[in-house]
PDB file of C-alpha atoms in Angstrom:
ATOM      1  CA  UNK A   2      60.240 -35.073 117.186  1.00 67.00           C
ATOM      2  CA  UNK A   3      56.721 -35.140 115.785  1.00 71.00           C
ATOM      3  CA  UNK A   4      55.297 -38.532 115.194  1.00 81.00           C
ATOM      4  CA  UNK A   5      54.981 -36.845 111.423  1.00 83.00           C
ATOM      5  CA  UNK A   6      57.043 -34.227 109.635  1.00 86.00           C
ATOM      6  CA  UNK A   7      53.890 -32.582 108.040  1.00 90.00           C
ATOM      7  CA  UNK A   8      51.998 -32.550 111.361  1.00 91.00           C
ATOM      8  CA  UNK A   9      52.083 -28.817 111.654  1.00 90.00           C
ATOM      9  CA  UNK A  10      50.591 -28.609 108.399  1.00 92.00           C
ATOM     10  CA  UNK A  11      47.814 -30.975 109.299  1.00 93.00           C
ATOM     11  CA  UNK A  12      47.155 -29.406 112.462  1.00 92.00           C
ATOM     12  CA  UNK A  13      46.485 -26.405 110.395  1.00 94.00           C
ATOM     13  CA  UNK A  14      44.238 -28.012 107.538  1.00 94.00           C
ATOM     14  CA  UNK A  15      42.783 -29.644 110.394  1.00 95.00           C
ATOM     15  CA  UNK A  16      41.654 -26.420 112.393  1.00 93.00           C
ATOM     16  CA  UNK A  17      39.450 -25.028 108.887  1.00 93.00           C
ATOM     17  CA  UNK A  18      37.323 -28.657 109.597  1.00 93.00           C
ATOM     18  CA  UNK A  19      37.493 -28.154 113.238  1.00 93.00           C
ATOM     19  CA  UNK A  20      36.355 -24.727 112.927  1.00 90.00           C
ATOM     20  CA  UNK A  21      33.522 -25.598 110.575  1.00 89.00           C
ATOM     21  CA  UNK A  22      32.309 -29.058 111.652  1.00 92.00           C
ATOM     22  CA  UNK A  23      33.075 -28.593 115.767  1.00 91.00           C
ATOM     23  CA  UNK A  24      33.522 -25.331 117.029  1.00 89.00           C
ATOM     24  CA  UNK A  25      30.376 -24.126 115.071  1.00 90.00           C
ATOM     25  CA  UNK A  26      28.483 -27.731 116.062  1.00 93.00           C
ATOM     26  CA  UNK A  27      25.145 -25.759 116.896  1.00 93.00           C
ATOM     27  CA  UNK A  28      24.697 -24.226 113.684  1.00 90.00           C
ATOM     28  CA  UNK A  29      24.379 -27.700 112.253  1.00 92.00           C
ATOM     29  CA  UNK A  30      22.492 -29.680 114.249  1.00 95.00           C
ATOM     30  CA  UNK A  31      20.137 -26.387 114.986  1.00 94.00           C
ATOM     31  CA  UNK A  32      19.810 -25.267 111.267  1.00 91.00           C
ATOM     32  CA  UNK A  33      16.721 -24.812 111.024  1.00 94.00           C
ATOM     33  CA  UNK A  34      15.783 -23.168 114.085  1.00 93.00           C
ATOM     34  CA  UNK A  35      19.319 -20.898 113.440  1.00 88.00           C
ATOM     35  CA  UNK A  36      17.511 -19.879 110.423  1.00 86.00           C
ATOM     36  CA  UNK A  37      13.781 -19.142 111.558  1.00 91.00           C
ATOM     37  CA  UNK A  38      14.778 -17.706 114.866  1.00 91.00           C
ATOM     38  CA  UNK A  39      18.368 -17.187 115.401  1.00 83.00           C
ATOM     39  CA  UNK A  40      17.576 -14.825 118.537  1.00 84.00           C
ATOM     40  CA  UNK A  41      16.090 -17.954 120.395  1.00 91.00           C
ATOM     41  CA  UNK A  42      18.232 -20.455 119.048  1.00 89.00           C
ATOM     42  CA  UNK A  43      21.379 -18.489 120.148  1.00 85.00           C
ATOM     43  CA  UNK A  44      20.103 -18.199 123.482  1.00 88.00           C
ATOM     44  CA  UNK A  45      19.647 -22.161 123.793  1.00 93.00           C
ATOM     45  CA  UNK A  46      22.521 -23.402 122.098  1.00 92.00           C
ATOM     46  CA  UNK A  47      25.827 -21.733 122.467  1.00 88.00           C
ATOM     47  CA  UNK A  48      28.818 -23.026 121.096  1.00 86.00           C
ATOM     48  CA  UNK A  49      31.750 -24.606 122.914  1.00 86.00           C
ATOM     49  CA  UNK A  50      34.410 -21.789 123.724  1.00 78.00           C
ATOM     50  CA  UNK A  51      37.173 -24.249 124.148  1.00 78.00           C
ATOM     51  CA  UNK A  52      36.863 -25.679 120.593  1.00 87.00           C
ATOM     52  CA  UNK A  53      36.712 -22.292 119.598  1.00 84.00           C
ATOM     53  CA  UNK A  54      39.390 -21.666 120.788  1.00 78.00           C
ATOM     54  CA  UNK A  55      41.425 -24.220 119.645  1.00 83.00           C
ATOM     55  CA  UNK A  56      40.030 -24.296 116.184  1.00 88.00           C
ATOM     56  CA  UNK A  57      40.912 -20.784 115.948  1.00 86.00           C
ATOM     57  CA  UNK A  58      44.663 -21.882 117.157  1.00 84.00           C
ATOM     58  CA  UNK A  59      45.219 -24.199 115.104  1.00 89.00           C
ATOM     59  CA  UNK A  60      44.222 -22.121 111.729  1.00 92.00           C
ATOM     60  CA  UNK A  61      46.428 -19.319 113.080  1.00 89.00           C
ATOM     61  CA  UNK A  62      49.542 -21.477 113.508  1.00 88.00           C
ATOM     62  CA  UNK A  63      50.121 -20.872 109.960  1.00 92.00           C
ATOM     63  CA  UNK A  64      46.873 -18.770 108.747  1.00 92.00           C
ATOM     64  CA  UNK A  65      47.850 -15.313 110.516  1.00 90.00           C
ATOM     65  CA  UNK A  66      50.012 -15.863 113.127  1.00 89.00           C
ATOM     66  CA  UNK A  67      53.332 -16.241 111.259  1.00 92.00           C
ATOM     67  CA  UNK A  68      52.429 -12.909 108.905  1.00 91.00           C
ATOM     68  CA  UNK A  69      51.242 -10.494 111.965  1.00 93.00           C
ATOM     69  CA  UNK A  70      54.584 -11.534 113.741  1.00 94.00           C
ATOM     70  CA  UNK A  71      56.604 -10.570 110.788  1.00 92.00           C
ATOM     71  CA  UNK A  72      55.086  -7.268 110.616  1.00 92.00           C
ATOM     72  CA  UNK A  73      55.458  -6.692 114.400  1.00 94.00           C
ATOM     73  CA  UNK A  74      58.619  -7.961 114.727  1.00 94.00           C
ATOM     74  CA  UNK A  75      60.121  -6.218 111.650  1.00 90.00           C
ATOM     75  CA  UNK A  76      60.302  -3.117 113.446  1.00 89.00           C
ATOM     76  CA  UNK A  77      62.356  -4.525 116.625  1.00 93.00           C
ATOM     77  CA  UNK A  78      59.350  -2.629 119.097  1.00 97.00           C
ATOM     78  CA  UNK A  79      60.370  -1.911 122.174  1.00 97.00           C
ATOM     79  CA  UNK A  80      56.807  -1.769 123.880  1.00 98.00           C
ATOM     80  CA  UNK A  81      54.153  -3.811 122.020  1.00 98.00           C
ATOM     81  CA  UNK A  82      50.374  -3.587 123.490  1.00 98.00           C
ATOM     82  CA  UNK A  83      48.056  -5.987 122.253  1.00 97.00           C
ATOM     83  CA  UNK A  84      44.037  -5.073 122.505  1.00 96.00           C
ATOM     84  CA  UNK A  85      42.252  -8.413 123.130  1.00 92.00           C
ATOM     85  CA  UNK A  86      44.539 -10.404 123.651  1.00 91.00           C
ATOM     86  CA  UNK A  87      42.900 -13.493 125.390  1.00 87.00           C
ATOM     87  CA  UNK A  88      45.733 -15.342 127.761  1.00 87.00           C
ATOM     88  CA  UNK A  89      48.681 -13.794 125.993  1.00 91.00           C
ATOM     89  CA  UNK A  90      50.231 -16.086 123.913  1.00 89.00           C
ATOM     90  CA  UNK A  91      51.263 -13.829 121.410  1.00 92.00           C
ATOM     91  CA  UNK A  92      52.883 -11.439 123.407  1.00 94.00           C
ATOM     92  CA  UNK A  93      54.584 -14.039 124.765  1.00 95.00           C
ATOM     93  CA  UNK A  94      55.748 -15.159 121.665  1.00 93.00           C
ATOM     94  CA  UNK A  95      56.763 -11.852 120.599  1.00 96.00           C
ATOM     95  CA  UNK A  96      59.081 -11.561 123.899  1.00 97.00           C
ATOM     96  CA  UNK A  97      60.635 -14.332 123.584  1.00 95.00           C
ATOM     97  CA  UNK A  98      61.563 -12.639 120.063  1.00 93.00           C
ATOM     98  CA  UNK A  99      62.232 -10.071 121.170  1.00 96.00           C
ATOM     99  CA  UNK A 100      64.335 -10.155 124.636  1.00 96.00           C
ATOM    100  CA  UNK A 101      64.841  -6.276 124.620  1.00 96.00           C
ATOM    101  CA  UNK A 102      61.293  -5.360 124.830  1.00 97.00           C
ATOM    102  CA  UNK A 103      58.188  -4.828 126.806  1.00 98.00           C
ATOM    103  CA  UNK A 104      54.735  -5.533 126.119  1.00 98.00           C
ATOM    104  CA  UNK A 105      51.131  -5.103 127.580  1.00 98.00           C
ATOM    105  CA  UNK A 106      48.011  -7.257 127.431  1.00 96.00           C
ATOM    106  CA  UNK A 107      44.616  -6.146 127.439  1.00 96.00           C
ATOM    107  CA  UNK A 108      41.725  -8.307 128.409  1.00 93.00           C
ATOM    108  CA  UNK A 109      37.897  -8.011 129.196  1.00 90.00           C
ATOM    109  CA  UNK A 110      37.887 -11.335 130.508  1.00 90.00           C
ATOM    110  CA  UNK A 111      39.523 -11.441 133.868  1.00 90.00           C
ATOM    111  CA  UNK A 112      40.146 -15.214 133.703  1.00 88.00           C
ATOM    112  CA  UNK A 113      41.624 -14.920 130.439  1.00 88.00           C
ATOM    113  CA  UNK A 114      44.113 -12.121 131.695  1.00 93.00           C
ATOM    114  CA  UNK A 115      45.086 -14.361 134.886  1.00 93.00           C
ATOM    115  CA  UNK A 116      45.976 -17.115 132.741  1.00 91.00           C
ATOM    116  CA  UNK A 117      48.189 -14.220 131.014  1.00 92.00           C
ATOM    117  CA  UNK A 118      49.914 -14.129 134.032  1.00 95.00           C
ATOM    118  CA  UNK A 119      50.888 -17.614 135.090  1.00 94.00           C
ATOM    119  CA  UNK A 120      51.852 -18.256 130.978  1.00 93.00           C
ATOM    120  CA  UNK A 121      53.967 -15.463 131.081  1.00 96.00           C
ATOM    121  CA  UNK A 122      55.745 -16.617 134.634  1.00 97.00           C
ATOM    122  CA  UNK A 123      55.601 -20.556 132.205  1.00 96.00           C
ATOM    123  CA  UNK A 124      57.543 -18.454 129.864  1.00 96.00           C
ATOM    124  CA  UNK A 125      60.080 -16.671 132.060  1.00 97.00           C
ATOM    125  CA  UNK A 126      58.905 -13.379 130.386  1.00 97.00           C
ATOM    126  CA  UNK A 127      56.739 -11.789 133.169  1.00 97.00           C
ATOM    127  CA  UNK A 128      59.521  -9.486 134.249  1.00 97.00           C
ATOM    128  CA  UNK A 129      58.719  -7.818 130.698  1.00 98.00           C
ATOM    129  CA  UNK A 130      54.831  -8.111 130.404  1.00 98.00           C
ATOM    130  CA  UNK A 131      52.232  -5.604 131.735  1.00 97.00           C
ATOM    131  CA  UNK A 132      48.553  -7.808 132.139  1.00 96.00           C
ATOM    132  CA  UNK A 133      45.379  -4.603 132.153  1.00 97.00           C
ATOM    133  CA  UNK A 134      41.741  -6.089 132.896  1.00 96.00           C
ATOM    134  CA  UNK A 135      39.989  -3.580 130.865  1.00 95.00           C
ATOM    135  CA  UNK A 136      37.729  -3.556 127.828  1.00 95.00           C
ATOM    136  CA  UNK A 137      39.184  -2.061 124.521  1.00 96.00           C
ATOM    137  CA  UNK A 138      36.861   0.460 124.604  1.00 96.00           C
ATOM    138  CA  UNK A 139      37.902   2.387 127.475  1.00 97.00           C
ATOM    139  CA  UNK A 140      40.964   3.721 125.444  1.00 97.00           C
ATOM    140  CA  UNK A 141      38.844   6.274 124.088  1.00 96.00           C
ATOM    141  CA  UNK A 142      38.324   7.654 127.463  1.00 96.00           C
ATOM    142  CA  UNK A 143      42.021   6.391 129.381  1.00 97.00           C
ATOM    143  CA  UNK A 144      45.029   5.517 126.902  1.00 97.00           C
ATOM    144  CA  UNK A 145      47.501   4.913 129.441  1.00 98.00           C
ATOM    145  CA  UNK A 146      47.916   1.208 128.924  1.00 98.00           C
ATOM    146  CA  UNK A 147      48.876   2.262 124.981  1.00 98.00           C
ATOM    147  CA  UNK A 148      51.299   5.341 125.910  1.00 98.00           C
ATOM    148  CA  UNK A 149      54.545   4.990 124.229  1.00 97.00           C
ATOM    149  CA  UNK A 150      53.998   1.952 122.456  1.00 98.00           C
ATOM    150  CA  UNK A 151      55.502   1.128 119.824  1.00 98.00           C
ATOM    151  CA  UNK A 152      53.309  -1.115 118.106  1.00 98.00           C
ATOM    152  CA  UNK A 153      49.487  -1.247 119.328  1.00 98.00           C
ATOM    153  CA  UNK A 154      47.986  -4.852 117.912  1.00 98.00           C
ATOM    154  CA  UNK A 155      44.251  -5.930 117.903  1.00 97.00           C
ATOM    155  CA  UNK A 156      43.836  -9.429 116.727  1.00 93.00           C
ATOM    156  CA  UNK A 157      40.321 -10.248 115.546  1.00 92.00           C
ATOM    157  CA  UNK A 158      38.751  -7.866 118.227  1.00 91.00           C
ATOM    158  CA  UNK A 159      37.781  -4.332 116.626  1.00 92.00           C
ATOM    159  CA  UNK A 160      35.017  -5.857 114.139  1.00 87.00           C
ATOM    160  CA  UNK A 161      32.848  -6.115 116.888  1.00 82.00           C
ATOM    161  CA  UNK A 162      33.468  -1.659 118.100  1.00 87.00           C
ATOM    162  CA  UNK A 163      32.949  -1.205 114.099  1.00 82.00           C
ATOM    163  CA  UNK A 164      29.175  -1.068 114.379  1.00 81.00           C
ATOM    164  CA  UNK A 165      29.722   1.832 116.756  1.00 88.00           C
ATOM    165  CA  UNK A 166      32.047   4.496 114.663  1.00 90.00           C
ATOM    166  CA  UNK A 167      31.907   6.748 116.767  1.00 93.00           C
ATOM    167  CA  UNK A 168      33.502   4.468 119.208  1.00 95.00           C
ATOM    168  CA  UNK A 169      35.750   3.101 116.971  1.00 95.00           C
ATOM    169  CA  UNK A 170      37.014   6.542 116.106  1.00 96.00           C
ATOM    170  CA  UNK A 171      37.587   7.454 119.752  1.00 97.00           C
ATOM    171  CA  UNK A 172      39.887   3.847 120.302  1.00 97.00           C
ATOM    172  CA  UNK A 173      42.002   4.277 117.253  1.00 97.00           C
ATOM    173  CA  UNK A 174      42.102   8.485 117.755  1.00 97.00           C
ATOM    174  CA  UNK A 175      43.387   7.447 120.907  1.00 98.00           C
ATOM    175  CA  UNK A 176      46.285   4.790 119.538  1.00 98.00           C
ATOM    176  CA  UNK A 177      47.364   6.827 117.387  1.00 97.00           C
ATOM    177  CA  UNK A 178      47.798   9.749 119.694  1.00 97.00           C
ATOM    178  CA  UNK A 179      49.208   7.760 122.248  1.00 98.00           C
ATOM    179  CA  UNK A 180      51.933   6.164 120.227  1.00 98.00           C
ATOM    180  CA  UNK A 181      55.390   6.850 120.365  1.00 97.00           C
ATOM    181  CA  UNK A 182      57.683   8.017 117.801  1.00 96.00           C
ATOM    182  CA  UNK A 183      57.353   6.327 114.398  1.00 95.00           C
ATOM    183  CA  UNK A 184      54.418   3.926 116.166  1.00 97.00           C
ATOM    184  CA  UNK A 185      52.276   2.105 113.939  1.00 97.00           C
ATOM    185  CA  UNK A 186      49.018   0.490 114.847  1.00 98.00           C
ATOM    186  CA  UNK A 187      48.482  -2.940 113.070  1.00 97.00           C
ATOM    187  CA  UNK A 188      45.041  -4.898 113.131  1.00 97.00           C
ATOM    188  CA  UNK A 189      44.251  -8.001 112.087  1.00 95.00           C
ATOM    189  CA  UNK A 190      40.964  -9.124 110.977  1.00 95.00           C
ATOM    190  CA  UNK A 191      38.658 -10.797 108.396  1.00 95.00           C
ATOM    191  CA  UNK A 192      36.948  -8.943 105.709  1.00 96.00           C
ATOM    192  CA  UNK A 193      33.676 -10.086 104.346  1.00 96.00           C
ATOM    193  CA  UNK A 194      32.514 -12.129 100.979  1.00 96.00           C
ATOM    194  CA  UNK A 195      36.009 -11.899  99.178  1.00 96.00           C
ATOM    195  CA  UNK A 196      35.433 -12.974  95.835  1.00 95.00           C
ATOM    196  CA  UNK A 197      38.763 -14.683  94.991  1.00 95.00           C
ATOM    197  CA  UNK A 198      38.551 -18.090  94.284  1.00 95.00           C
ATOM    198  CA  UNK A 199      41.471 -19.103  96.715  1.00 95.00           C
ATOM    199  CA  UNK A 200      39.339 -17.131  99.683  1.00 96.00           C
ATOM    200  CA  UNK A 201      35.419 -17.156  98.364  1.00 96.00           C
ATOM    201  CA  UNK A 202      33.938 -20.697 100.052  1.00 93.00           C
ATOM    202  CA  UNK A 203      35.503 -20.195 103.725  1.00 92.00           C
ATOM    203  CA  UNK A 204      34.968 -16.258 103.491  1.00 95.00           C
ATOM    204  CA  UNK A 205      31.656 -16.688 102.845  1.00 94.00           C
ATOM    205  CA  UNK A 206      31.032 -19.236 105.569  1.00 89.00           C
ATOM    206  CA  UNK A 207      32.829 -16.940 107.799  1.00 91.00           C
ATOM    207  CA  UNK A 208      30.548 -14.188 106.949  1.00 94.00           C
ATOM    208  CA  UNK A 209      27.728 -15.311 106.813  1.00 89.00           C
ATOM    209  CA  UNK A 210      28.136 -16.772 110.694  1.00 85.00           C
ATOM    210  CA  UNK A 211      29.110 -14.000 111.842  1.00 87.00           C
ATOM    211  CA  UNK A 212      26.141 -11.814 110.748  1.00 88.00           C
ATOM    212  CA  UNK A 213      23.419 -14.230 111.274  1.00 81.00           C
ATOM    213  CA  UNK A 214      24.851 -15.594 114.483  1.00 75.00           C
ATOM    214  CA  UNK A 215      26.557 -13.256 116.316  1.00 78.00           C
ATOM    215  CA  UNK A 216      25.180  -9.743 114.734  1.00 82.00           C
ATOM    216  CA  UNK A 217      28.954  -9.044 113.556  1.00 88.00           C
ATOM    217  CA  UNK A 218      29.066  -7.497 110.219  1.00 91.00           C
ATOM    218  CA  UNK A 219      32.681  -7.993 108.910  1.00 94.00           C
ATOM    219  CA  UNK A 220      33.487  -4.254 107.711  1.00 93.00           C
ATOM    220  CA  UNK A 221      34.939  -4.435 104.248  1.00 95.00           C
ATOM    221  CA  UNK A 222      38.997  -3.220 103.276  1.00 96.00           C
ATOM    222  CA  UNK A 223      37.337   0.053 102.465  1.00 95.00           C
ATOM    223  CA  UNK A 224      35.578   0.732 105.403  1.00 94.00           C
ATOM    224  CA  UNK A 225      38.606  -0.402 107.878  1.00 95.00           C
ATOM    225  CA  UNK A 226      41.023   2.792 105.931  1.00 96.00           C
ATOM    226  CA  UNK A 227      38.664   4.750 106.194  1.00 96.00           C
ATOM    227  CA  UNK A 228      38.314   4.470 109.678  1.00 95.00           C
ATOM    228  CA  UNK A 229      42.072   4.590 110.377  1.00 97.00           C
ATOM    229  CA  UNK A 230      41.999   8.014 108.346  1.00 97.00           C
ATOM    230  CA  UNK A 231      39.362   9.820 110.522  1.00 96.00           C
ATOM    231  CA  UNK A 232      41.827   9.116 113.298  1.00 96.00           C
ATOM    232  CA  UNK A 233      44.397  10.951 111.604  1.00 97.00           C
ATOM    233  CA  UNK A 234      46.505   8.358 110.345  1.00 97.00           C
ATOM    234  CA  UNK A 235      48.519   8.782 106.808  1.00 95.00           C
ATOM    235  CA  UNK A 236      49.707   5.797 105.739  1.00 97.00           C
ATOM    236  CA  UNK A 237      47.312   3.167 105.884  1.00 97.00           C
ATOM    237  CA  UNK A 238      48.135  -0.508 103.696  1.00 96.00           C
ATOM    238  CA  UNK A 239      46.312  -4.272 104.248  1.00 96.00           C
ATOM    239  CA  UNK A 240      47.876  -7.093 103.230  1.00 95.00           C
ATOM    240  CA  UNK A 241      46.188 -10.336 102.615  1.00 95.00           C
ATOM    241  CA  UNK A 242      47.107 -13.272 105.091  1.00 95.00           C
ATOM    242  CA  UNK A 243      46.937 -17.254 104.652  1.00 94.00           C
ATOM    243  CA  UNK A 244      43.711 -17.583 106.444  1.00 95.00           C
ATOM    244  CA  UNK A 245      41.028 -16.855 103.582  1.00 96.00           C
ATOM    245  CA  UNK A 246      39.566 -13.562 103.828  1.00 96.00           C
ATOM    246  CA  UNK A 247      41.956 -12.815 106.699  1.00 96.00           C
ATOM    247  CA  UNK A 248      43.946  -9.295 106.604  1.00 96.00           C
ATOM    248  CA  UNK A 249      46.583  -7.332 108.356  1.00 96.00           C
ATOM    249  CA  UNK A 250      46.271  -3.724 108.778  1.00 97.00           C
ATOM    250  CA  UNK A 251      49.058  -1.117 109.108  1.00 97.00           C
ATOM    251  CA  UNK A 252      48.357   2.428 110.300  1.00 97.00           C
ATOM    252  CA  UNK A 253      50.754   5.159 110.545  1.00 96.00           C
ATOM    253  CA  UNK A 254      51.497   9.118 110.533  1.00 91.00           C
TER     254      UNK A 254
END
């Protein structure tokens, strides 16, 4: 048992401070030169991709990762791909949820997809799980690794193809054609400056670090159904998540 009963909550609080304070340590102690010459100082002082990483973990625990499995799972998919999707761990998840179905990983990094592998084999689900070293983008030109699926997920990934419609067109043109039957596309993601009290401080932290910092401009609820409607998709919803500012995407038709 945990040494607490609340620690899963704590963990979570936690990961907003972690996030803030650790993973984004260079901002602070490099303000000033982050804020006269952020090309320079992000050249010099990068930030530390494993507390990233488990910053980011530890606010999805209960910030996006419980809602984005209810959505998928809701369905009962038989094939789920997820775009992005680091060393697997929520396709894993999702199999283990799921002991009929199939899924399919897709990573740029190649380290990140061979830890995919040996998690899955952890998990006794790599019968079941497909592991593609390829960037998102090339879906516009080969869908194969999205054929027949019957969810197609992107966690936190397509804000960065946004900049390039054209681009993001072709990836989500691509989905949707590629889906099978009654497929849906789902997307989770962050949209920028929300004004809600509940959302505003962290949103706008969020934000602004990603457009100063990383040249990310967090496309607005607008702009993402939009997008999903010049691919030819009809029924297009977001839902707010925990996470301030954080939003699931459904695409369909």
């Amino acid at each position: 048992p945990p040494p607490v009963a609340d620690l899963a909550d704590r963990r979570y609080r936690a990961g907003y401070l972690s996030w803030a304070l650790n993973a984004n340590r260079p901002y602070i102690d490099h303000a000033a030169l982050f804020l006269r010459d952020p090309e320079t100082a992000g050249k010099k002082y990068a930030r530390d991709g494993r507390k990233v990483a488990v910053s980011s973990r530890w606010i999805g625990s209960r910030g996006f990762y419980p809602g984005v499995i209810q959505e998928i799972t809701s369905g009962a998919p038989r094939r789920v791909v997820d775009l992005g999707a680091g060393a697997g761990g929520l396709l894993i998840r999702l199999l283990r949820d799921l002991p009929d179905s199939t899924g399919l990983a897709l990573d740029l990094s190649a380290a990140a997809c061979d830890e995919a592998l040996r998690a899955a084999r952890r998990a006794g689900v790599a019968d079941r799980l497909d592991v593609v070293h390829r960037s998102i983008e090339s879906i516009a030109e080969d869908p194969a690794p999205v054929r027949g699926a019957d969810v197609v997920h992107a966690g936190f990934v397509l804000h960065d193809v946004v900049a390039r419609p054209d681009v993001l067109d072709a990836v989500l043109r691509a989905c949707r054609e590629s889906l099978a039957e009654g497929g849906r596309m789902i997307v989770t993601d962050a949209v920028p400056y929300v004004p809600d009290p509940r959302e505003r401080a962290f949103s706008a932290l969020f934000s602004y670090l990603h457009a100063s910092s990383m040249e990310v401009n967090l496309p607005p609820t607008e702009v993402w159904h939009e997008a999903f409607r010049r691919a030819g998709f009809t029924d297009v919803s977001s839902t707010p998540l925990r996470m301030p500012g954080s939003r699931v995407f459904q695409a369909a038709g």
